[in-house]
CSV table of C-alpha atoms in Angstrom, one decimal:
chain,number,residue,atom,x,y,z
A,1,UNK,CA,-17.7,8.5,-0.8
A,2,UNK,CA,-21.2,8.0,-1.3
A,3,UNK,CA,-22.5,8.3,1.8
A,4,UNK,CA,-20.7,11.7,2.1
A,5,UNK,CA,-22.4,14.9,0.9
A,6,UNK,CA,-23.4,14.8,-2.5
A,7,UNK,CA,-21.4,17.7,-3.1
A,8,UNK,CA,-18.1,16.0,-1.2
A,9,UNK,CA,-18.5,13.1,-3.4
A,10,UNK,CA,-18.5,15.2,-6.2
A,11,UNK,CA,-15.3,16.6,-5.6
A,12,UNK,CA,-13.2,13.6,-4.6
A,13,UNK,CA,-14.7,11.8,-7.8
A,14,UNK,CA,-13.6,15.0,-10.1
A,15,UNK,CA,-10.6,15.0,-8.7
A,16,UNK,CA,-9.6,11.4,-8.8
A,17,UNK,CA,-10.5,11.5,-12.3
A,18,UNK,CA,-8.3,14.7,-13.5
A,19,UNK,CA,-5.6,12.5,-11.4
A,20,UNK,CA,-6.1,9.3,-13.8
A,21,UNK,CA,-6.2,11.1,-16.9
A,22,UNK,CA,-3.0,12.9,-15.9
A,23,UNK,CA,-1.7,9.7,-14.8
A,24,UNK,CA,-1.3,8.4,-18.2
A,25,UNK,CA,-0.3,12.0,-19.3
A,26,UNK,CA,2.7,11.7,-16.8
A,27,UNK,CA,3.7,8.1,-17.8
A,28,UNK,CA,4.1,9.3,-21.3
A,29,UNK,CA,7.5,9.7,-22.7
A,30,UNK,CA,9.3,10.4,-26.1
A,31,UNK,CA,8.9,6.8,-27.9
A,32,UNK,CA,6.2,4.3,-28.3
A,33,UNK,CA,7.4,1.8,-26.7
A,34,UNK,CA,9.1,3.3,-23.5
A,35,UNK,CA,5.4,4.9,-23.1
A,36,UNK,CA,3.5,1.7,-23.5
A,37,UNK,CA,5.8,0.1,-20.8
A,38,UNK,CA,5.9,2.8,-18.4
A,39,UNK,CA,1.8,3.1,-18.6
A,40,UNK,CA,1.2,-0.6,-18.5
A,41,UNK,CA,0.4,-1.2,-14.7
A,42,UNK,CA,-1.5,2.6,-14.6
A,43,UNK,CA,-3.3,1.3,-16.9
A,44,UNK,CA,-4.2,-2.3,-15.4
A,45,UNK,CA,-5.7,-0.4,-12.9
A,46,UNK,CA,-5.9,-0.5,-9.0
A,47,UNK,CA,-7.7,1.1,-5.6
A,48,UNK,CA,-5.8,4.8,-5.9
A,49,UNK,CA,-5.9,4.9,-2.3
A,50,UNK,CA,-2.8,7.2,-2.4
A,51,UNK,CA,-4.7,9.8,-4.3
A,52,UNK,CA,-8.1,9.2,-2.4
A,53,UNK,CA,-6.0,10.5,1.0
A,54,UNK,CA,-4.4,13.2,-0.8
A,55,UNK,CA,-7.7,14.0,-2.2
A,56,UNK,CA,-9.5,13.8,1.4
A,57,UNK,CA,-6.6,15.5,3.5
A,58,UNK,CA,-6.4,18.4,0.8
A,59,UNK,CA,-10.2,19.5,1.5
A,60,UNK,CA,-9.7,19.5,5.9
A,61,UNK,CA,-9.1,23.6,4.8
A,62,UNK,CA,-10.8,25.4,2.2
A,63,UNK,CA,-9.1,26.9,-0.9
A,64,UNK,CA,-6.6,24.0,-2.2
A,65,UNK,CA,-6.1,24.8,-5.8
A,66,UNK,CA,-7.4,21.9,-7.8
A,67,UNK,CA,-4.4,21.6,-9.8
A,68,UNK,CA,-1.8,21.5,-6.9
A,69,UNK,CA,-4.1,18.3,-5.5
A,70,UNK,CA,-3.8,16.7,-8.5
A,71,UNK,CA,0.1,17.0,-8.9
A,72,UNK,CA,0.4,15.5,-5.0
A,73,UNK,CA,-1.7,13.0,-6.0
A,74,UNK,CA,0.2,12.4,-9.0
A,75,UNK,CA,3.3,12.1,-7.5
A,76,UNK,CA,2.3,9.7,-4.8
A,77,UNK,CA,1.2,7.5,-7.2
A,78,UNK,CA,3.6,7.4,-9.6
A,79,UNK,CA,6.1,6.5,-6.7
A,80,UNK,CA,3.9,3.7,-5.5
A,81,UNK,CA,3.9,2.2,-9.6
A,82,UNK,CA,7.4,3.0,-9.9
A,83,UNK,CA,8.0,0.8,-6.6
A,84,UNK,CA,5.8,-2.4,-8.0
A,85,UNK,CA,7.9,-2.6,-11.2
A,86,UNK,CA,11.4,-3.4,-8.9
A,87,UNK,CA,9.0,-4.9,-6.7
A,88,UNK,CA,8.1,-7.3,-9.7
A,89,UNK,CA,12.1,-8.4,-10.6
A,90,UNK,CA,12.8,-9.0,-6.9
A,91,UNK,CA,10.2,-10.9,-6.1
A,92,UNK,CA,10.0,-12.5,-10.0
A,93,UNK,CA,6.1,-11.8,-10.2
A,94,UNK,CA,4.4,-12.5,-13.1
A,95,UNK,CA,1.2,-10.8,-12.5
A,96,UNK,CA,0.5,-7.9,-11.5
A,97,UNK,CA,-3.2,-6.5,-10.9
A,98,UNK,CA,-4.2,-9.3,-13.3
A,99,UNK,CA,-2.0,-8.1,-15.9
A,100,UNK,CA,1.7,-9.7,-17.0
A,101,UNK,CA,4.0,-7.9,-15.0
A,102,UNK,CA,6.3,-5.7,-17.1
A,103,UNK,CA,9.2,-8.0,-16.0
A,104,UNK,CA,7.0,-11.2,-17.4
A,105,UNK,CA,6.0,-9.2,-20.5
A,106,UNK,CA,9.3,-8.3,-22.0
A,107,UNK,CA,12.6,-8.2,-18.8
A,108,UNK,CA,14.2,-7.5,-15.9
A,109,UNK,CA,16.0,-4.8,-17.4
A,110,UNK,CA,13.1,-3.3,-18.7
A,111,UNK,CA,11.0,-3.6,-15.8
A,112,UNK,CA,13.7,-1.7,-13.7
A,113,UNK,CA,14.2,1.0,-16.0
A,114,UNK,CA,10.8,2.0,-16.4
A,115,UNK,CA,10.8,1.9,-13.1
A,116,UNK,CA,13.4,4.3,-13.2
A,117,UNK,CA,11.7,6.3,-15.7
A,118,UNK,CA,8.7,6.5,-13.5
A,119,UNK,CA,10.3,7.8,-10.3
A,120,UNK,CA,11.9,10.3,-12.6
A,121,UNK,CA,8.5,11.6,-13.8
A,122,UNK,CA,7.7,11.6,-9.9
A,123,UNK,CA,10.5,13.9,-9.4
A,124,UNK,CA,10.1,16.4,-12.2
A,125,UNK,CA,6.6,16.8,-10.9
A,126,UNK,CA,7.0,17.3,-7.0
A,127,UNK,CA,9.5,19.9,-8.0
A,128,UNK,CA,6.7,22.0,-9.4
A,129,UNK,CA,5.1,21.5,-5.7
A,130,UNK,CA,8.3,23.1,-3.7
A,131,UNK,CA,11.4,22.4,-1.9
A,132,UNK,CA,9.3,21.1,1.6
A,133,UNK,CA,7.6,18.5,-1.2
A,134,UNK,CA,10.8,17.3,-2.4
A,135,UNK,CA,12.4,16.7,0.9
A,136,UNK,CA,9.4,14.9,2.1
A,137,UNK,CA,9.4,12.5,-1.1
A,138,UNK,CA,12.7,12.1,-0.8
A,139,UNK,CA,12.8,11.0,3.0
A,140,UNK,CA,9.7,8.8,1.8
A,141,UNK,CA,11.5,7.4,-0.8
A,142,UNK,CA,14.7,6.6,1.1
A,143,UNK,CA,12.3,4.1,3.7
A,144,UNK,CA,10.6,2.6,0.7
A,145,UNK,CA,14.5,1.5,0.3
A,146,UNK,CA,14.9,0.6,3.2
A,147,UNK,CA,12.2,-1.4,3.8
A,148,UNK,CA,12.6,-3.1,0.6
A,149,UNK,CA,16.4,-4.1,1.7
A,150,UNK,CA,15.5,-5.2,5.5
A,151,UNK,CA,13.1,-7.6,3.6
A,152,UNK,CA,15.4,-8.9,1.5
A,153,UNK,CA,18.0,-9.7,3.8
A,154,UNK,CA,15.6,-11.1,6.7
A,155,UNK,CA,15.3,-10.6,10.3
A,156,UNK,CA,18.8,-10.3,11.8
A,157,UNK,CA,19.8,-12.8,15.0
A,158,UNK,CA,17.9,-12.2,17.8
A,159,UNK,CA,15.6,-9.9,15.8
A,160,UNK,CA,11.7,-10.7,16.6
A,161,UNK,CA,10.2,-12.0,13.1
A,162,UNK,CA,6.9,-10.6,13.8
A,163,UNK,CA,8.3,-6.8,14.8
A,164,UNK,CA,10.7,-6.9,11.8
A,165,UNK,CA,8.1,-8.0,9.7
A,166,UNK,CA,6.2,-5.0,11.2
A,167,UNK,CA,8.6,-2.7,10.6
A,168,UNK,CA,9.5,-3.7,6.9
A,169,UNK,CA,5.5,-3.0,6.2
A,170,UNK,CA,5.5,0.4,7.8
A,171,UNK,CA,8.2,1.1,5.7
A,172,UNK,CA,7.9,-0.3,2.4
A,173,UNK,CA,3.9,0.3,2.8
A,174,UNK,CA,3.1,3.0,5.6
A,175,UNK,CA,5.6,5.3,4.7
A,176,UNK,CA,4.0,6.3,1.4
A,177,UNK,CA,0.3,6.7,2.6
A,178,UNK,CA,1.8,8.7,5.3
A,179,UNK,CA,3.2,11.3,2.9
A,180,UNK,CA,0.2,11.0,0.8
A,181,UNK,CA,-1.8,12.1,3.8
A,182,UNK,CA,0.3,15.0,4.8
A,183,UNK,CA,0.5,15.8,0.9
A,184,UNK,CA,-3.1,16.4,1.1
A,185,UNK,CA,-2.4,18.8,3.7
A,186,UNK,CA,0.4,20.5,2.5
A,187,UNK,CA,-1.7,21.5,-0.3
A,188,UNK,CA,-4.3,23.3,2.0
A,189,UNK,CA,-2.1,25.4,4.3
A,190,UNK,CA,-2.1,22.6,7.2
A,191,UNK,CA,-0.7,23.5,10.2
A,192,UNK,CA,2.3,21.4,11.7
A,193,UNK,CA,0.1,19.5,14.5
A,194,UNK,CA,-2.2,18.7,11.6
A,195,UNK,CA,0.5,17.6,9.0
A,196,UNK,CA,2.2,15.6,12.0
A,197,UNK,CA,-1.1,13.9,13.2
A,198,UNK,CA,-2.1,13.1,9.3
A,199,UNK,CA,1.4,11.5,8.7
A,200,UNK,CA,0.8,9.6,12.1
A,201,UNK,CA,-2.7,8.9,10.8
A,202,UNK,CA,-1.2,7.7,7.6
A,203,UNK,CA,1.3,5.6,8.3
A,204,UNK,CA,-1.2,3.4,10.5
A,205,UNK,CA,-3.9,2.9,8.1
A,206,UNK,CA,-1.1,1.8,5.8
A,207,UNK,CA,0.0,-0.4,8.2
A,208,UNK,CA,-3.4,-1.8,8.1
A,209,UNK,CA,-4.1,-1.8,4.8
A,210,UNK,CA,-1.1,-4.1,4.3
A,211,UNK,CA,-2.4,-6.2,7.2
A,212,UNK,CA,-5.8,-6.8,5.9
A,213,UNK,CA,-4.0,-8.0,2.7
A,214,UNK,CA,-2.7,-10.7,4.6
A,215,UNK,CA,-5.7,-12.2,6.0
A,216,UNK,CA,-7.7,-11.6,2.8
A,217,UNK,CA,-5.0,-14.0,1.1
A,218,UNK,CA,-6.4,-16.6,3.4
A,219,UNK,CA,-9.6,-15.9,4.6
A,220,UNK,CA,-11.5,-15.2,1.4
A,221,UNK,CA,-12.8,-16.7,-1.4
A,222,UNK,CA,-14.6,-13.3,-2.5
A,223,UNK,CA,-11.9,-10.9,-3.5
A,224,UNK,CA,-10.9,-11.3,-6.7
A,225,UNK,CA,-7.4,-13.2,-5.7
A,226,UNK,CA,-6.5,-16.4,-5.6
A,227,UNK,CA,-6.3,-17.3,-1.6
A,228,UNK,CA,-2.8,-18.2,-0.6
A,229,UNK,CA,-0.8,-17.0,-2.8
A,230,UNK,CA,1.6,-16.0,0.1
A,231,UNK,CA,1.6,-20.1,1.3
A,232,UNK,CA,2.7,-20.7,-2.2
A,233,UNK,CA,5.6,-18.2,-2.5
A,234,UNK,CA,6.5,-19.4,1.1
A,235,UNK,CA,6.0,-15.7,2.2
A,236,UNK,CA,5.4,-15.1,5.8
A,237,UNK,CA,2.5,-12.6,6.6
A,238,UNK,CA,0.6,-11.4,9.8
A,239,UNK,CA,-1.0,-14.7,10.6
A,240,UNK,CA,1.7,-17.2,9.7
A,241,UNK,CA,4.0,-15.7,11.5
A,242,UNK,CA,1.8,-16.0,14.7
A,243,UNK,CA,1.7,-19.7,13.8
A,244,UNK,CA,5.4,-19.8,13.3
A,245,UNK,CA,5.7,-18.2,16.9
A,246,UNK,CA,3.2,-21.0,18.8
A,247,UNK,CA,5.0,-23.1,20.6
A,248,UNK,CA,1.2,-25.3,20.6
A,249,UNK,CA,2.3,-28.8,20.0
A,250,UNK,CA,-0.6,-29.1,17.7
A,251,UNK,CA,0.2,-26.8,15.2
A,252,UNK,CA,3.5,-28.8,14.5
A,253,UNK,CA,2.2,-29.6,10.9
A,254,UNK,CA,0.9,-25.7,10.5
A,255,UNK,CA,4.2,-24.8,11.7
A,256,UNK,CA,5.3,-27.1,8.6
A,257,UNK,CA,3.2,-25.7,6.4
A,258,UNK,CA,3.7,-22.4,6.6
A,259,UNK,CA,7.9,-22.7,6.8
A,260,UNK,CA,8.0,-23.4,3.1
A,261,UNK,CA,6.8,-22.4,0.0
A,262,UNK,CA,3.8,-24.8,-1.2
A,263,UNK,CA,4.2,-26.1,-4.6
A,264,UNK,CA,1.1,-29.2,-4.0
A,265,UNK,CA,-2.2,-27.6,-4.1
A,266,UNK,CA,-3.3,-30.1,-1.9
A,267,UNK,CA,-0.8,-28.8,0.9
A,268,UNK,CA,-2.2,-25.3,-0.3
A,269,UNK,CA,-5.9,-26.4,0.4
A,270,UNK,CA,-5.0,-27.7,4.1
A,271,UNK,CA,-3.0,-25.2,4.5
A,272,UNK,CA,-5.3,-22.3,4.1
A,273,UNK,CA,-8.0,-25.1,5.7
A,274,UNK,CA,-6.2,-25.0,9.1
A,275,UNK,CA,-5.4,-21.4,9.2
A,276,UNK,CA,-9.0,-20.3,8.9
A,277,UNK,CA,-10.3,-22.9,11.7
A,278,UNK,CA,-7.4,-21.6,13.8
A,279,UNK,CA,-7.6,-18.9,16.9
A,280,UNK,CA,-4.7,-17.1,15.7
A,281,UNK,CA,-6.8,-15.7,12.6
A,282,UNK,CA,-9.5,-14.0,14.9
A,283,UNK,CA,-6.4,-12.4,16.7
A,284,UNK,CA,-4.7,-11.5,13.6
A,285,UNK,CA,-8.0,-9.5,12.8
A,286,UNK,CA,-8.2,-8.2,16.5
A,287,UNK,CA,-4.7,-6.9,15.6
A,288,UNK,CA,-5.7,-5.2,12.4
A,289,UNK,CA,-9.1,-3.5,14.5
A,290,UNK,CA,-6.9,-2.6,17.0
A,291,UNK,CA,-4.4,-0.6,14.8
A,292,UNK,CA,-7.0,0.9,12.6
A,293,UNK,CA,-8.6,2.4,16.0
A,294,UNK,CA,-5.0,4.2,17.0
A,295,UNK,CA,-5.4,5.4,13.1
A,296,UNK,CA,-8.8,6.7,13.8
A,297,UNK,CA,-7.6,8.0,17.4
A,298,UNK,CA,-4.7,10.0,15.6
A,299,UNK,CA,-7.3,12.3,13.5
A,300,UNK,CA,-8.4,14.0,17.0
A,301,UNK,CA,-6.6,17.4,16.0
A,302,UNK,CA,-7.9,17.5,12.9
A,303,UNK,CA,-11.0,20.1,11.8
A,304,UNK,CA,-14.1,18.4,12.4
A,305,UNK,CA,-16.1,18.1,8.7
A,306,UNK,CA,-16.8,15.9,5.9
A,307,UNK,CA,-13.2,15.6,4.9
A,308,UNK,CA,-12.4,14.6,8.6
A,309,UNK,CA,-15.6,12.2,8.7
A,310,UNK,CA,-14.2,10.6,5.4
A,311,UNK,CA,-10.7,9.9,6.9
A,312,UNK,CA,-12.2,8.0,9.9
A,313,UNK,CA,-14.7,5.9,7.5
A,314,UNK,CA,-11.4,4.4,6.1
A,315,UNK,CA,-10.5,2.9,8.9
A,316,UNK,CA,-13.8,0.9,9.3
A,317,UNK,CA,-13.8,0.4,5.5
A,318,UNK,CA,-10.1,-0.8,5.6
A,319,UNK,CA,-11.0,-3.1,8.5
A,320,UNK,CA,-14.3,-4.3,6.7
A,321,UNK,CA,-12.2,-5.9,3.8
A,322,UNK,CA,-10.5,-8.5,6.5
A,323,UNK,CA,-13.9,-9.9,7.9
């Protein structure tokens, strides 16, 4: 936010620190170690951009009450944490934002109970919020289910890989940074078109956000992450699954490639080699620009201002992380 009004800045940084510290606060629980388990991925960290929109969207109107922000944001998050630990047993992670995942660091059992405990916390908060905060987590939450069982079981016959692959990220990923979004402007007295066009808003710059995950995996060297970890778990993403759909005789051995997890780094290495020399990875990022523009195009009813500005400049900073 630093190229926002000093005074803007100042704001969204307070707030998104009251919103760590009570973070922790909310994790905590009535024995050490339940407490210790339940704050271990708050505590490893991570880019709060559920906060950051609930943060944003709360200042489009003056006269959000400080406290009330940081509860929505709160509860946003601590949905999205609660969501990684049953992420972590399904998909038998064992890191998580560098960190041993809880499942890794003492069981499945565990792991799924905190993340029980978690989306309990979630709930005893949004209840302080209101009834039309309750409902919406709740709808939220029942996609996030959803979209977590569509993955699971696959792309049914006849189903388009791509569009269910789509579909599972809008709701497993979209769906929460849409309510975060309309959290924010719950909080300031939005009116419906606005809450409408922030969830619309939402739910495609989490859509992209997922999106630029997936070429990041491949394309760079400079995040922090190990490229291709998705080629090793044999997980299909944005641009493999336009490979998988070419019907280019000469990506038979990408086609290969990407159809199977890869347990040979070398395999890895060409892997990742040939998807980053191929066509298909400039249209996977036209893709992601393309999206991140309906995102932008979706703020048009919202009150122009800083908090407005700052919306749009995610999209080009969400973009910016894929190039």
């Amino acid at each position: 936010m630093n190229e926002f009004d000093p005074a803007f800045s100042a704001l969204v940084s307070e707030r998104l620190e009251s919103i760590e510290a009570r973070l922790l606060d909310a994790a905590r629980a009535d024995t050490p170690f339940v407490t210790e388990a339940a704050s271990h991925i708050i505590s490893a960290g991570g880019k709060r951009f559920r906060p950051l929109l609930v943060v944003l969207a709360s200042q489009l109107l003056p006269g959000a009450a400080s406290d009330r922000i940081d509860r929505a944001a709160i509860v946003m998050e601590l949905t999205h944490v609660a969501s990684l630990y049953h992420d972590d047993v399904m998909d038998e992670a064992a890191v998580r934002r560098s960190v041993d995942s809880a499942n890794a660091r003492w069981d499945n059992t565990v792991a799924i109970l905190v993340g029980d405990y978690l989306f309990s916390r979630a709930s005893s908060t949004v209840a302080t919020l209101g009834t039309e905060y309750v409902a919406l987590q709740a709808e939220t939450f029942a996609r996030l289910v959803q979209g977590q069982i569509a993955e699971t079981r696959g792309p049914l016959p006849g189903v388009d890989r791509l569009q269910h692959y789509l579909d599972v990220v809008a709701d497993k990923t979209g769906s929460l940074i849409a309510a975060s979004a309309r959290f924010g402007g719950m909080v300031c007295g939005a009116s419906d078109e606005i809450l409408d066009a922030l969830g619309r808003y939402g739910e495609q710059i989490g859509v992209v956000f997922q999106l630029s995950d997936d070429i990041i995996d491949i394309a760079s060297d400079t995040s922090g992450k190990t490229p291709g970890t998705d080629l090793r778990e044999g997980v299909l993403t944005l641009p493999t699954l336009m490979v998988a759909a070419s019907e280019d005789p000469g990506d038979a051995r990408l086609r290969d490639l990407v159809s199977r997890p890869l347990t040979d780094e070398a395999e890895v290495a060409e892997a990742l080699a040939l998807l980053r020399a191929h066509p298909l990875l400039q249209e996977a990022r036209d893709e992601v620009g393309r999206r991140a523009e309906a995102a932008r195009a979706e703020l048009d009813p919202l009150p122009d201002g800083v908090a407005k500005d700052a919306l749009a400049a995610l999209c080009d900073q969400v973009v910016s992380r894929s190039i």
